Short mmCIF file of N, CA and C in Angstrom, two decimals:
data_model
loop_
_atom_site.label_atom_id
_atom_site.label_comp_id
_atom_site.label_asym_id
_atom_site.label_seq_id
_atom_site.Cartn_x
_atom_site.Cartn_y
_atom_site.Cartn_z
N MET A 22 0.85 -1.16 0.00
CA MET A 22 0.00 0.00 0.00
C MET A 22 0.90 1.23 0.00
N ASN A 23 0.54 2.25 -0.80
CA ASN A 23 1.39 3.43 -0.84
C ASN A 23 0.99 4.42 0.25
N GLU A 24 1.86 5.41 0.46
CA GLU A 24 1.63 6.37 1.55
C GLU A 24 0.37 7.20 1.35
N GLY A 25 0.06 7.53 0.09
CA GLY A 25 -1.13 8.34 -0.19
C GLY A 25 -2.42 7.65 0.21
N SER A 26 -2.55 6.38 -0.17
CA SER A 26 -3.78 5.66 0.18
C SER A 26 -3.84 5.38 1.68
N SER A 27 -2.68 5.17 2.32
CA SER A 27 -2.65 4.99 3.78
C SER A 27 -3.14 6.25 4.48
N ALA A 28 -2.71 7.38 4.00
CA ALA A 28 -3.13 8.65 4.59
C ALA A 28 -4.62 8.88 4.40
N GLN A 29 -5.14 8.48 3.23
CA GLN A 29 -6.57 8.65 2.97
C GLN A 29 -7.40 7.77 3.91
N TRP A 30 -6.99 6.51 4.07
CA TRP A 30 -7.70 5.60 4.96
C TRP A 30 -7.66 6.12 6.38
N LEU A 31 -6.53 6.64 6.77
CA LEU A 31 -6.38 7.16 8.13
C LEU A 31 -7.29 8.37 8.33
N ALA A 32 -7.37 9.25 7.33
CA ALA A 32 -8.23 10.43 7.43
C ALA A 32 -9.70 10.03 7.54
N VAL A 33 -10.12 9.04 6.76
CA VAL A 33 -11.50 8.57 6.83
C VAL A 33 -11.78 7.97 8.21
N ALA A 34 -10.86 7.16 8.69
CA ALA A 34 -11.02 6.55 10.01
C ALA A 34 -11.13 7.62 11.09
N GLN A 35 -10.34 8.67 10.97
CA GLN A 35 -10.39 9.75 11.96
C GLN A 35 -11.72 10.49 11.90
N GLN A 36 -12.28 10.67 10.71
CA GLN A 36 -13.59 11.32 10.59
C GLN A 36 -14.67 10.47 11.23
N ILE A 37 -14.61 9.17 11.00
CA ILE A 37 -15.60 8.27 11.60
C ILE A 37 -15.46 8.29 13.11
N ASP A 38 -14.24 8.22 13.59
CA ASP A 38 -14.01 8.28 15.04
C ASP A 38 -14.54 9.57 15.64
N ALA A 39 -14.33 10.68 14.94
CA ALA A 39 -14.79 11.98 15.45
C ALA A 39 -16.32 12.01 15.54
N ARG A 40 -16.99 11.46 14.53
CA ARG A 40 -18.46 11.45 14.55
C ARG A 40 -18.99 10.54 15.66
N ILE A 41 -18.33 9.40 15.86
CA ILE A 41 -18.74 8.50 16.95
C ILE A 41 -18.55 9.20 18.29
N GLU A 42 -17.44 9.88 18.46
CA GLU A 42 -17.21 10.60 19.72
C GLU A 42 -18.23 11.71 19.92
N GLU A 43 -18.59 12.38 18.84
CA GLU A 43 -19.60 13.44 18.91
C GLU A 43 -20.94 12.88 19.39
N LEU A 44 -21.28 11.67 18.95
CA LEU A 44 -22.55 11.06 19.32
C LEU A 44 -22.49 10.24 20.61
N ARG A 45 -21.30 10.01 21.15
CA ARG A 45 -21.15 9.16 22.33
C ARG A 45 -22.05 9.60 23.49
N PRO A 46 -22.20 10.90 23.79
CA PRO A 46 -23.11 11.28 24.89
C PRO A 46 -24.56 10.85 24.63
N GLU A 47 -24.91 10.65 23.37
CA GLU A 47 -26.26 10.23 23.00
C GLU A 47 -26.43 8.71 23.04
N ALA A 48 -25.35 7.97 23.19
CA ALA A 48 -25.38 6.51 23.03
C ALA A 48 -26.38 5.85 23.97
N ASP A 49 -26.53 6.35 25.17
CA ASP A 49 -27.44 5.75 26.14
C ASP A 49 -28.89 6.19 25.94
N ARG A 50 -29.10 7.18 25.12
CA ARG A 50 -30.45 7.66 24.85
C ARG A 50 -31.01 6.90 23.65
N HIS A 51 -31.51 5.72 23.93
CA HIS A 51 -31.99 4.85 22.87
C HIS A 51 -33.51 4.92 22.77
N VAL A 52 -34.00 5.04 21.56
CA VAL A 52 -35.43 5.08 21.31
C VAL A 52 -35.88 3.70 20.84
N VAL A 53 -36.81 3.12 21.56
CA VAL A 53 -37.38 1.83 21.16
C VAL A 53 -38.66 2.12 20.39
N GLY A 54 -38.83 1.47 19.27
CA GLY A 54 -40.02 1.70 18.46
C GLY A 54 -39.86 2.94 17.60
N GLN A 55 -38.89 2.90 16.69
CA GLN A 55 -38.60 4.03 15.83
C GLN A 55 -39.41 3.92 14.54
N HIS A 56 -39.99 5.04 14.13
CA HIS A 56 -40.77 5.05 12.89
C HIS A 56 -39.83 4.98 11.69
N VAL A 57 -40.19 4.15 10.73
CA VAL A 57 -39.46 4.12 9.46
C VAL A 57 -40.30 4.76 8.36
N ILE A 58 -41.52 5.13 8.71
CA ILE A 58 -42.39 5.90 7.83
C ILE A 58 -42.89 7.09 8.64
N SER A 59 -42.80 8.25 8.07
CA SER A 59 -43.20 9.47 8.76
C SER A 59 -44.66 9.41 9.20
N GLN A 60 -44.91 9.78 10.46
CA GLN A 60 -46.29 9.83 10.96
C GLN A 60 -47.11 10.84 10.16
N VAL A 61 -46.48 11.91 9.73
CA VAL A 61 -47.18 12.92 8.94
C VAL A 61 -47.70 12.30 7.64
N LEU A 62 -46.87 11.46 7.01
CA LEU A 62 -47.33 10.79 5.79
C LEU A 62 -48.40 9.75 6.09
N LEU A 63 -48.20 9.00 7.16
CA LEU A 63 -49.20 7.99 7.53
C LEU A 63 -50.56 8.63 7.77
N LYS A 64 -50.58 9.79 8.38
CA LYS A 64 -51.85 10.49 8.65
C LYS A 64 -52.59 10.84 7.36
N ARG A 65 -51.83 11.08 6.30
CA ARG A 65 -52.46 11.44 5.03
C ARG A 65 -53.22 10.26 4.42
N PHE A 66 -52.89 9.04 4.85
CA PHE A 66 -53.56 7.85 4.34
C PHE A 66 -54.57 7.28 5.33
N ALA A 67 -54.64 7.86 6.50
CA ALA A 67 -55.54 7.37 7.54
C ALA A 67 -56.94 7.96 7.33
N THR A 68 -57.92 7.28 7.92
CA THR A 68 -59.30 7.76 7.84
C THR A 68 -59.84 7.96 9.25
N PRO A 69 -60.75 8.92 9.41
CA PRO A 69 -61.36 9.12 10.74
C PRO A 69 -62.15 7.88 11.14
N PHE A 70 -62.04 7.53 12.41
CA PHE A 70 -62.72 6.34 12.91
C PHE A 70 -63.46 6.72 14.19
N GLY A 71 -64.65 7.25 14.03
CA GLY A 71 -65.46 7.67 15.18
C GLY A 71 -64.72 8.66 16.04
N SER A 72 -64.81 8.46 17.35
CA SER A 72 -64.12 9.37 18.28
C SER A 72 -62.70 8.90 18.58
N ASN A 73 -62.26 7.84 17.90
CA ASN A 73 -60.92 7.29 18.14
C ASN A 73 -59.83 7.95 17.31
N GLY A 74 -60.16 8.95 16.54
CA GLY A 74 -59.15 9.65 15.74
C GLY A 74 -58.89 8.93 14.42
N LEU A 75 -57.74 9.23 13.85
CA LEU A 75 -57.37 8.65 12.56
C LEU A 75 -56.87 7.23 12.74
N LYS A 76 -57.26 6.36 11.80
CA LYS A 76 -56.86 4.95 11.88
C LYS A 76 -56.38 4.45 10.53
N LEU A 77 -55.49 3.49 10.58
CA LEU A 77 -54.98 2.78 9.41
C LEU A 77 -55.17 1.29 9.64
N LEU A 78 -55.14 0.52 8.58
CA LEU A 78 -55.15 -0.93 8.72
C LEU A 78 -53.76 -1.41 8.29
N PRO A 79 -52.85 -1.55 9.26
CA PRO A 79 -51.49 -1.95 8.90
C PRO A 79 -51.43 -3.41 8.46
N PHE A 80 -50.50 -3.69 7.58
CA PHE A 80 -50.30 -5.05 7.08
C PHE A 80 -48.88 -5.46 7.42
N ASN A 81 -48.73 -6.56 8.13
CA ASN A 81 -47.42 -7.04 8.56
C ASN A 81 -46.90 -8.05 7.54
N LEU A 82 -45.87 -7.64 6.77
CA LEU A 82 -45.32 -8.51 5.74
C LEU A 82 -44.68 -9.76 6.33
N ASP A 83 -44.19 -9.68 7.57
CA ASP A 83 -43.58 -10.84 8.21
C ASP A 83 -44.63 -11.87 8.63
N HIS A 84 -45.85 -11.40 8.87
CA HIS A 84 -46.95 -12.27 9.31
C HIS A 84 -48.21 -11.95 8.50
N PRO A 85 -48.23 -12.30 7.21
CA PRO A 85 -49.36 -11.91 6.36
C PRO A 85 -50.69 -12.55 6.74
N ASN A 86 -50.66 -13.67 7.42
CA ASN A 86 -51.91 -14.35 7.78
C ASN A 86 -52.47 -13.90 9.12
N ARG A 87 -51.75 -13.05 9.81
CA ARG A 87 -52.20 -12.54 11.10
C ARG A 87 -53.44 -11.66 10.91
N VAL A 88 -54.31 -11.64 11.89
CA VAL A 88 -55.47 -10.76 11.85
C VAL A 88 -54.97 -9.33 11.99
N HIS A 89 -55.37 -8.49 11.07
CA HIS A 89 -54.91 -7.11 11.08
C HIS A 89 -55.95 -6.23 11.77
N LYS A 90 -55.47 -5.39 12.67
CA LYS A 90 -56.36 -4.54 13.45
C LYS A 90 -56.06 -3.08 13.15
N LEU A 91 -57.10 -2.26 13.21
CA LEU A 91 -56.92 -0.83 13.01
C LEU A 91 -55.96 -0.27 14.05
N ALA A 92 -55.15 0.69 13.63
CA ALA A 92 -54.18 1.30 14.53
C ALA A 92 -54.00 2.77 14.14
N SER A 93 -53.55 3.56 15.08
CA SER A 93 -53.30 4.97 14.81
C SER A 93 -51.96 5.10 14.06
N PRO A 94 -51.77 6.22 13.37
CA PRO A 94 -50.49 6.44 12.69
C PRO A 94 -49.30 6.35 13.66
N ARG A 95 -49.50 6.71 14.91
CA ARG A 95 -48.43 6.63 15.91
C ARG A 95 -47.98 5.18 16.13
N GLU A 96 -48.90 4.24 15.96
CA GLU A 96 -48.60 2.83 16.21
C GLU A 96 -48.06 2.11 14.98
N CYS A 97 -48.17 2.72 13.80
CA CYS A 97 -47.82 2.04 12.55
C CYS A 97 -46.42 2.45 12.08
N GLY A 98 -45.85 1.59 11.24
CA GLY A 98 -44.57 1.92 10.61
C GLY A 98 -43.41 1.98 11.55
N LYS A 99 -43.45 1.20 12.63
CA LYS A 99 -42.38 1.22 13.63
C LYS A 99 -41.54 -0.05 13.55
N VAL A 100 -40.28 0.12 13.91
CA VAL A 100 -39.37 -1.00 14.08
C VAL A 100 -38.79 -0.88 15.47
N LYS A 101 -38.81 -1.97 16.21
CA LYS A 101 -38.44 -1.93 17.62
C LYS A 101 -37.06 -1.32 17.87
N HIS A 102 -36.05 -1.79 17.20
CA HIS A 102 -34.68 -1.26 17.40
C HIS A 102 -34.06 -1.00 16.02
N PHE A 103 -34.53 0.05 15.35
CA PHE A 103 -34.02 0.31 14.00
C PHE A 103 -32.58 0.79 14.04
N ALA A 104 -32.34 1.90 14.69
CA ALA A 104 -30.97 2.41 14.84
C ALA A 104 -30.46 1.94 16.19
N ARG A 105 -29.28 1.37 16.20
CA ARG A 105 -28.78 0.75 17.42
C ARG A 105 -27.81 1.64 18.20
N PHE A 106 -27.43 2.76 17.64
CA PHE A 106 -26.49 3.66 18.31
C PHE A 106 -27.00 5.08 18.20
N ALA A 107 -27.10 5.75 19.32
CA ALA A 107 -27.50 7.17 19.37
C ALA A 107 -28.81 7.40 18.61
N SER A 108 -29.77 6.55 18.80
CA SER A 108 -31.02 6.64 18.04
C SER A 108 -31.82 7.90 18.38
N ALA A 109 -31.64 8.44 19.57
CA ALA A 109 -32.37 9.66 19.93
C ALA A 109 -31.97 10.82 19.02
N SER A 110 -30.69 10.88 18.63
CA SER A 110 -30.26 11.96 17.73
C SER A 110 -30.91 11.82 16.36
N LEU A 111 -31.08 10.59 15.91
CA LEU A 111 -31.75 10.35 14.63
C LEU A 111 -33.23 10.73 14.73
N GLU A 112 -33.84 10.44 15.86
CA GLU A 112 -35.24 10.81 16.07
C GLU A 112 -35.41 12.33 16.06
N GLN A 113 -34.42 13.07 16.57
CA GLN A 113 -34.50 14.53 16.55
C GLN A 113 -34.47 15.05 15.12
N VAL A 114 -33.60 14.48 14.29
CA VAL A 114 -33.54 14.88 12.88
C VAL A 114 -34.88 14.59 12.21
N TRP A 115 -35.40 13.41 12.47
CA TRP A 115 -36.69 13.00 11.91
C TRP A 115 -37.79 13.96 12.36
N GLY A 116 -37.81 14.32 13.63
CA GLY A 116 -38.83 15.22 14.17
C GLY A 116 -38.77 16.60 13.54
N ARG A 117 -37.55 17.13 13.36
CA ARG A 117 -37.41 18.45 12.73
C ARG A 117 -37.95 18.43 11.29
N LEU A 118 -37.70 17.35 10.59
CA LEU A 118 -38.21 17.24 9.22
C LEU A 118 -39.73 17.16 9.22
N GLU A 119 -40.29 16.40 10.13
CA GLU A 119 -41.74 16.23 10.14
C GLU A 119 -42.49 17.55 10.35
N THR A 120 -41.88 18.53 11.00
CA THR A 120 -42.55 19.81 11.18
C THR A 120 -42.63 20.59 9.87
N ARG A 121 -41.75 20.25 8.91
CA ARG A 121 -41.74 20.96 7.62
C ARG A 121 -42.63 20.29 6.57
N ILE A 122 -43.01 19.04 6.79
CA ILE A 122 -43.74 18.29 5.76
C ILE A 122 -45.14 18.85 5.46
N PRO A 123 -45.93 19.24 6.46
CA PRO A 123 -47.29 19.70 6.12
C PRO A 123 -47.33 20.85 5.12
N ASP A 124 -46.48 21.85 5.28
CA ASP A 124 -46.47 22.97 4.33
C ASP A 124 -46.07 22.51 2.93
N ALA A 125 -45.09 21.62 2.86
CA ALA A 125 -44.66 21.10 1.55
C ALA A 125 -45.79 20.28 0.93
N ALA A 126 -46.50 19.51 1.73
CA ALA A 126 -47.60 18.69 1.21
C ALA A 126 -48.72 19.57 0.66
N VAL A 127 -49.01 20.68 1.33
CA VAL A 127 -50.02 21.62 0.83
C VAL A 127 -49.59 22.19 -0.51
N ALA A 128 -48.29 22.52 -0.62
CA ALA A 128 -47.77 23.05 -1.89
C ALA A 128 -47.85 22.00 -3.00
N VAL A 129 -47.62 20.74 -2.65
CA VAL A 129 -47.76 19.66 -3.64
C VAL A 129 -49.21 19.60 -4.11
N ALA A 130 -50.14 19.64 -3.18
CA ALA A 130 -51.57 19.56 -3.53
C ALA A 130 -52.00 20.74 -4.40
N ARG A 131 -51.43 21.92 -4.13
CA ARG A 131 -51.76 23.12 -4.93
C ARG A 131 -51.09 23.07 -6.31
N GLY A 132 -50.01 22.29 -6.41
CA GLY A 132 -49.28 22.20 -7.68
C GLY A 132 -48.18 23.21 -7.84
N ASP A 133 -47.82 23.92 -6.76
CA ASP A 133 -46.76 24.93 -6.88
C ASP A 133 -45.55 24.63 -5.99
N VAL A 134 -45.32 23.37 -5.68
CA VAL A 134 -44.23 22.99 -4.78
C VAL A 134 -42.87 23.44 -5.31
N PHE A 135 -42.70 23.44 -6.64
CA PHE A 135 -41.39 23.80 -7.20
C PHE A 135 -41.14 25.30 -7.23
N ASP A 136 -42.12 26.08 -6.80
CA ASP A 136 -41.95 27.52 -6.71
C ASP A 136 -41.24 27.93 -5.42
N ASN A 137 -41.10 27.00 -4.50
CA ASN A 137 -40.51 27.31 -3.20
C ASN A 137 -39.36 26.34 -2.93
N GLU A 138 -38.14 26.85 -2.92
CA GLU A 138 -36.96 26.00 -2.74
C GLU A 138 -36.98 25.26 -1.40
N GLN A 139 -37.55 25.88 -0.38
CA GLN A 139 -37.62 25.22 0.93
C GLN A 139 -38.51 23.98 0.87
N HIS A 140 -39.62 24.06 0.14
CA HIS A 140 -40.49 22.89 -0.01
C HIS A 140 -39.79 21.79 -0.80
N VAL A 141 -39.06 22.20 -1.84
CA VAL A 141 -38.31 21.21 -2.63
C VAL A 141 -37.28 20.52 -1.74
N GLN A 142 -36.58 21.30 -0.92
CA GLN A 142 -35.59 20.71 -0.02
C GLN A 142 -36.24 19.78 1.00
N THR A 143 -37.41 20.16 1.48
CA THR A 143 -38.15 19.29 2.41
C THR A 143 -38.46 17.96 1.76
N LEU A 144 -38.92 17.99 0.51
CA LEU A 144 -39.24 16.74 -0.19
C LEU A 144 -37.98 15.90 -0.42
N LYS A 145 -36.88 16.55 -0.77
CA LYS A 145 -35.62 15.82 -0.95
C LYS A 145 -35.18 15.17 0.37
N ASP A 146 -35.27 15.94 1.45
CA ASP A 146 -34.89 15.40 2.76
C ASP A 146 -35.81 14.25 3.16
N LEU A 147 -37.09 14.39 2.86
CA LEU A 147 -38.07 13.35 3.18
C LEU A 147 -37.74 12.05 2.43
N ILE A 148 -37.44 12.17 1.16
CA ILE A 148 -37.08 10.99 0.37
C ILE A 148 -35.79 10.37 0.91
N ALA A 149 -34.80 11.21 1.20
CA ALA A 149 -33.52 10.70 1.70
C ALA A 149 -33.69 9.99 3.04
N LEU A 150 -34.43 10.58 3.97
CA LEU A 150 -34.61 9.95 5.27
C LEU A 150 -35.42 8.66 5.17
N HIS A 151 -36.42 8.62 4.30
CA HIS A 151 -37.16 7.38 4.13
C HIS A 151 -36.27 6.30 3.50
N LEU A 152 -35.39 6.70 2.62
CA LEU A 152 -34.47 5.73 2.01
C LEU A 152 -33.54 5.15 3.07
N VAL A 153 -32.89 6.03 3.84
CA VAL A 153 -31.92 5.51 4.82
C VAL A 153 -32.60 4.83 6.00
N ARG A 154 -33.87 5.09 6.21
CA ARG A 154 -34.58 4.41 7.29
C ARG A 154 -35.41 3.24 6.80
N SER A 155 -35.11 2.75 5.62
CA SER A 155 -35.84 1.59 5.13
C SER A 155 -35.21 0.31 5.67
N LEU A 156 -36.03 -0.69 5.87
CA LEU A 156 -35.53 -1.97 6.36
C LEU A 156 -34.61 -2.63 5.33
N ASN A 157 -34.94 -2.47 4.07
CA ASN A 157 -34.08 -3.04 3.03
C ASN A 157 -32.69 -2.41 3.07
N PHE A 158 -32.65 -1.08 3.20
CA PHE A 158 -31.36 -0.38 3.26
C PHE A 158 -30.58 -0.83 4.49
N ARG A 159 -31.26 -0.97 5.62
CA ARG A 159 -30.58 -1.42 6.84
C ARG A 159 -30.00 -2.81 6.66
N ASP A 160 -30.77 -3.72 6.05
CA ASP A 160 -30.28 -5.08 5.82
C ASP A 160 -29.07 -5.09 4.88
N VAL A 161 -29.14 -4.29 3.81
CA VAL A 161 -28.01 -4.20 2.88
C VAL A 161 -26.79 -3.64 3.60
N HIS A 162 -27.00 -2.58 4.38
CA HIS A 162 -25.90 -1.97 5.13
C HIS A 162 -25.25 -2.98 6.06
N GLU A 163 -26.06 -3.74 6.79
CA GLU A 163 -25.50 -4.71 7.74
C GLU A 163 -24.73 -5.81 7.02
N ARG A 164 -25.25 -6.28 5.88
CA ARG A 164 -24.53 -7.31 5.13
C ARG A 164 -23.21 -6.78 4.59
N ILE A 165 -23.25 -5.58 4.02
CA ILE A 165 -22.03 -4.98 3.47
C ILE A 165 -21.03 -4.70 4.58
N PHE A 166 -21.51 -4.14 5.70
CA PHE A 166 -20.61 -3.84 6.81
C PHE A 166 -19.91 -5.10 7.30
N THR A 167 -20.67 -6.18 7.48
CA THR A 167 -20.09 -7.43 7.96
C THR A 167 -19.04 -7.95 6.99
N LYS A 168 -19.36 -7.90 5.69
CA LYS A 168 -18.42 -8.38 4.67
C LYS A 168 -17.15 -7.53 4.65
N ILE A 169 -17.32 -6.22 4.58
CA ILE A 169 -16.17 -5.31 4.50
C ILE A 169 -15.34 -5.37 5.78
N TYR A 170 -16.00 -5.43 6.93
CA TYR A 170 -15.29 -5.52 8.20
C TYR A 170 -14.39 -6.76 8.22
N THR A 171 -14.94 -7.88 7.81
CA THR A 171 -14.18 -9.13 7.80
C THR A 171 -13.01 -9.04 6.83
N GLU A 172 -13.29 -8.51 5.62
CA GLU A 172 -12.23 -8.39 4.62
C GLU A 172 -11.14 -7.43 5.08
N GLN A 173 -11.54 -6.27 5.64
CA GLN A 173 -10.56 -5.28 6.08
C GLN A 173 -9.73 -5.79 7.25
N ARG A 174 -10.38 -6.47 8.18
CA ARG A 174 -9.65 -7.02 9.32
C ARG A 174 -8.59 -8.02 8.85
N THR A 175 -8.98 -8.88 7.92
CA THR A 175 -8.03 -9.85 7.37
C THR A 175 -6.88 -9.12 6.66
N ALA A 176 -7.23 -8.12 5.86
CA ALA A 176 -6.19 -7.36 5.14
C ALA A 176 -5.26 -6.64 6.10
N LEU A 177 -5.83 -6.04 7.16
CA LEU A 177 -4.99 -5.31 8.12
C LEU A 177 -4.07 -6.24 8.91
N LEU A 178 -4.47 -7.48 9.04
CA LEU A 178 -3.63 -8.44 9.76
C LEU A 178 -2.60 -9.11 8.84
N THR A 179 -2.75 -8.90 7.52
CA THR A 179 -1.82 -9.55 6.58
C THR A 179 -1.18 -8.50 5.68
N ASP A 180 -1.76 -8.27 4.51
CA ASP A 180 -1.17 -7.40 3.48
C ASP A 180 -0.97 -5.95 3.92
N GLN A 181 -1.88 -5.44 4.74
CA GLN A 181 -1.83 -4.03 5.12
C GLN A 181 -1.45 -3.84 6.58
N SER A 182 -0.65 -4.73 7.10
CA SER A 182 -0.29 -4.65 8.52
C SER A 182 0.46 -3.36 8.84
N ASP A 183 1.15 -2.80 7.83
CA ASP A 183 1.85 -1.53 8.06
C ASP A 183 0.87 -0.41 8.40
N LEU A 184 -0.30 -0.42 7.77
CA LEU A 184 -1.33 0.59 8.04
C LEU A 184 -1.87 0.44 9.46
N LEU A 185 -2.12 -0.80 9.87
CA LEU A 185 -2.61 -1.05 11.23
C LEU A 185 -1.56 -0.64 12.26
N ARG A 186 -0.32 -0.98 12.00
CA ARG A 186 0.76 -0.59 12.93
C ARG A 186 0.83 0.93 13.07
N LEU A 187 0.70 1.64 11.94
CA LEU A 187 0.74 3.10 11.95
C LEU A 187 -0.43 3.68 12.75
N ALA A 188 -1.62 3.13 12.53
CA ALA A 188 -2.80 3.64 13.24
C ALA A 188 -2.67 3.42 14.74
N VAL A 189 -2.22 2.23 15.15
CA VAL A 189 -2.05 1.95 16.58
C VAL A 189 -0.99 2.86 17.17
N LEU A 190 0.09 3.08 16.44
CA LEU A 190 1.16 3.96 16.92
C LEU A 190 0.64 5.39 17.10
N GLN A 191 -0.14 5.88 16.14
CA GLN A 191 -0.67 7.24 16.23
C GLN A 191 -1.68 7.39 17.35
N ARG A 192 -2.50 6.38 17.58
CA ARG A 192 -3.52 6.46 18.63
C ARG A 192 -2.97 6.23 20.02
N SER A 193 -2.06 5.28 20.14
CA SER A 193 -1.64 4.88 21.49
C SER A 193 -0.18 5.06 21.79
N GLY A 194 0.63 5.28 20.75
CA GLY A 194 2.07 5.38 20.96
C GLY A 194 2.74 4.02 21.09
N LEU A 195 1.98 2.94 20.90
CA LEU A 195 2.53 1.59 21.02
C LEU A 195 3.07 1.11 19.67
N HIS A 196 4.22 0.44 19.72
CA HIS A 196 4.79 -0.22 18.56
C HIS A 196 4.40 -1.69 18.63
N LEU A 197 3.62 -2.15 17.66
CA LEU A 197 3.20 -3.54 17.65
C LEU A 197 4.30 -4.40 17.04
N ALA A 198 4.62 -5.49 17.70
CA ALA A 198 5.68 -6.38 17.25
C ALA A 198 5.08 -7.67 16.71
N GLY A 199 5.40 -7.97 15.47
CA GLY A 199 5.04 -9.26 14.90
C GLY A 199 3.55 -9.50 14.79
N PRO A 200 3.18 -10.66 14.24
CA PRO A 200 1.76 -11.01 14.06
C PRO A 200 0.99 -11.09 15.36
N GLN A 201 1.68 -11.47 16.46
CA GLN A 201 1.00 -11.58 17.75
C GLN A 201 0.52 -10.20 18.20
N GLY A 202 1.32 -9.18 18.01
CA GLY A 202 0.92 -7.84 18.38
C GLY A 202 -0.26 -7.34 17.60
N LEU A 203 -0.32 -7.68 16.31
CA LEU A 203 -1.45 -7.26 15.48
C LEU A 203 -2.76 -7.93 15.90
N ARG A 204 -2.70 -9.16 16.34
CA ARG A 204 -3.91 -9.90 16.68
C ARG A 204 -4.59 -9.39 17.95
N VAL A 205 -3.91 -8.61 18.76
CA VAL A 205 -4.54 -8.10 19.98
C VAL A 205 -5.35 -6.84 19.71
N VAL A 206 -5.22 -6.27 18.51
CA VAL A 206 -5.97 -5.06 18.16
C VAL A 206 -7.41 -5.47 17.91
N PRO A 207 -8.39 -4.84 18.60
CA PRO A 207 -9.81 -5.21 18.41
C PRO A 207 -10.31 -4.87 17.04
#
């Protein structure tokens, strides 16, 4: 591996480390039951149900034969543990976006959404957040992460051991000796 690519990998690793450290105070603030579909959007498809408010008939793809019961938008489109780290910070981003959706939706209904850059940006953000909060995207991410992690760990312990030695030296000041020293790195 040449020095340029080693420096690039190190810079990326440092950026990731910095973001993890930035979110570390949030790590214990975990939200159980995170929406993967905006409640604001769900409400647009719900119908009034007597004095019980708006209701939807959710369909569970994992259990298609289960009896489906009416539920409020608050109860639908949730995944128990979608984001596993600092999920409260993700919920805050989601909440800020949801406050902007109603105005953009009105502009869509009127047909003048493209006249307002803020509404266009809201729609772009809405699409992006729904994409990254999809179960399919999460599954793909987890599969890719597992594959790349395994491949990179193997590479760092063999062909790219010089890069691992450099990173450990920069972080801890320790000089790793031989293959045994490399294997103790988590």
